[in-house]
Amino acid sequence: MTTKRRVFSGIQPTGNIHLGNYLGAVKNWVAGQEKKINYFCIVDLHSLTVSQDPDDLRFQTRSLAAMLLACGIDPDKSALFIQSHVRAHAEGCWLLNCVTPLGWLQRMTQYKDKAAKQESVLAGLLDYPVLMAGDILFYDADEVPVGEDQKQHVELTRDIAQRFNSLYGRDFFVIPKPIIPEIGARVMGLDDPTVKMSKSLADKRGHAIRLLDEPKEIMRSFKRAVTDSGREIIFSRAPEKAGVNNLLGIYKAATGEDETAVLADFADARGYGDLKVRVAEAVIEILNPIRQRYHQLMDDPAELDRLLARGAEQAAAVANPKVDAMKEMMGLVLPR
Ligand code: AMP
Ligand code: TRP
């Protein structure tokens, strides 16, 4: 019998979740639930590292939880939980702070980029990668699926783990690996197919399909999508075909068909108008049940609370004893 790999995924509850997040990440999480042991964590403590409106943050945290469940994260197969519900994260972060040299944090490119844009930088922003290291290490995660921008943080996590292991006990922490998805799964902006569809642009007219958009809005956004002055419906890397290529890529990911089957579906299409309408219809069809299930969960707060409490309980059962063991190794006296 082979033991299942352990996977930790973290997602911030800020910004609007969109079709790129779904097709590029969440759909794969859902599909991979059986094969691995998964922890899906809504990292609300990380969101506090930049200023947040409290009511907004509360709403977005619950909303993202409902959305992930609606997308098919199954509480019987995976632990879905809110980071601040498990005490190990904040407590263990302190312990890791006390083995992490300041210089390691000052070198992080995300920190340097974000700090350069702010007048007053919070200590939490510098400490962000240590909190993230704890997320991963307290669950003995082997694999961490992240975008390219987070790779440096996972490498720092490995360094922190190795340092703790060499100071206090060989093999205590598992050394995790970043898993970076292949470029193929990238969904580009409908208004500009040269930029990635992104959360920060999701409220810009015509840029993104947000997972909660109503069918009429989805159709409108696709009809407005940028294409080219030709009429060839083909998969192509040519810069002028980026718009058509993106539409076909979305259709392919939404239907799960291969490229030959996709092109066969469009063999009788009369121009890009037809292409856009049919891609919109395919996306509407997958998002309809997701949106309905989302609203059901948001209308039943007790059920959502119950599911989140269950996820937190499963997570705490792993992370809290791990942090208690750290305390003991570091010389703290555990309460009796
Ligand atoms: P973010 O929106 O940057 O918090 O990313 C959350 C997850 O969605 C990460 O796994 C990203 O790689 C993925 N993702 C974000 N934007 C896209 C996109 N336009 N196409 C495909 N995957 C994406
Ligand atoms: N920093 C990640 C991001 O912004 C979110 C995150 C927090 C995370 N903790 C994590 C990702 C642990 C993977 C593992 O995308």
Coordinates of C-alpha atoms and ligand atoms in Angstrom, one line a residue, residues 11-12 18 20-21 23-25 29 145-147 149 181 185-188 196-199, ligand 1:
I11 CA -6.3 31.0 -0.8
Q12 CA -6.9 34.6 0.4
H18 CA -13.2 34.3 -11.4
G20 CA -9.5 31.7 -14.3
N21 CA -9.3 30.7 -10.7
L23 CA -10.6 26.5 -14.5
G24 CA -6.9 27.0 -13.6
A25 CA -7.0 25.9 -9.9
W29 CA -8.5 20.6 -6.6
P145 CA 0.2 24.0 -5.4
V146 CA 1.0 27.7 -5.9
G147 CA 1.4 30.2 -8.7
D149 CA 4.8 34.3 -7.5
P181 CA 0.7 24.5 -12.8
A185 CA -4.2 26.3 -18.0
R186 CA -4.0 30.1 -18.1
V187 CA -7.2 32.0 -18.8
M188 CA -6.6 35.4 -20.2
K196 CA -4.0 37.0 -17.3
M197 CA -7.5 37.2 -16.0
S198 CA -7.0 38.5 -12.5
K199 CA -8.8 39.1 -9.2
Ligands
AMP1 P1 -5.0 34.2 -7.1 O1 -6.2 34.7 -7.9 O2 -3.7 34.8 -7.7 O3 -5.2 34.3 -5.6 O4 -4.8 32.7 -7.5 C1 -5.6 31.6 -6.9 C2 -5.3 30.4 -7.8 O5 -5.9 30.5 -9.1 C3 -3.9 30.1 -8.1 O6 -3.7 28.7 -8.1 C4 -3.6 30.6 -9.5 O7 -2.6 29.9 -10.2 C5 -5.0 30.4 -10.2 N1 -5.2 31.4 -11.2 C6 -5.3 32.8 -11.0 N2 -5.6 33.4 -12.1 C7 -5.6 32.5 -13.1 C8 -5.9 32.6 -14.5 N3 -6.1 33.7 -15.2 N4 -5.8 31.4 -15.2 C9 -5.6 30.2 -14.6 N5 -5.4 30.1 -13.3 C10 -5.4 31.2 -12.5

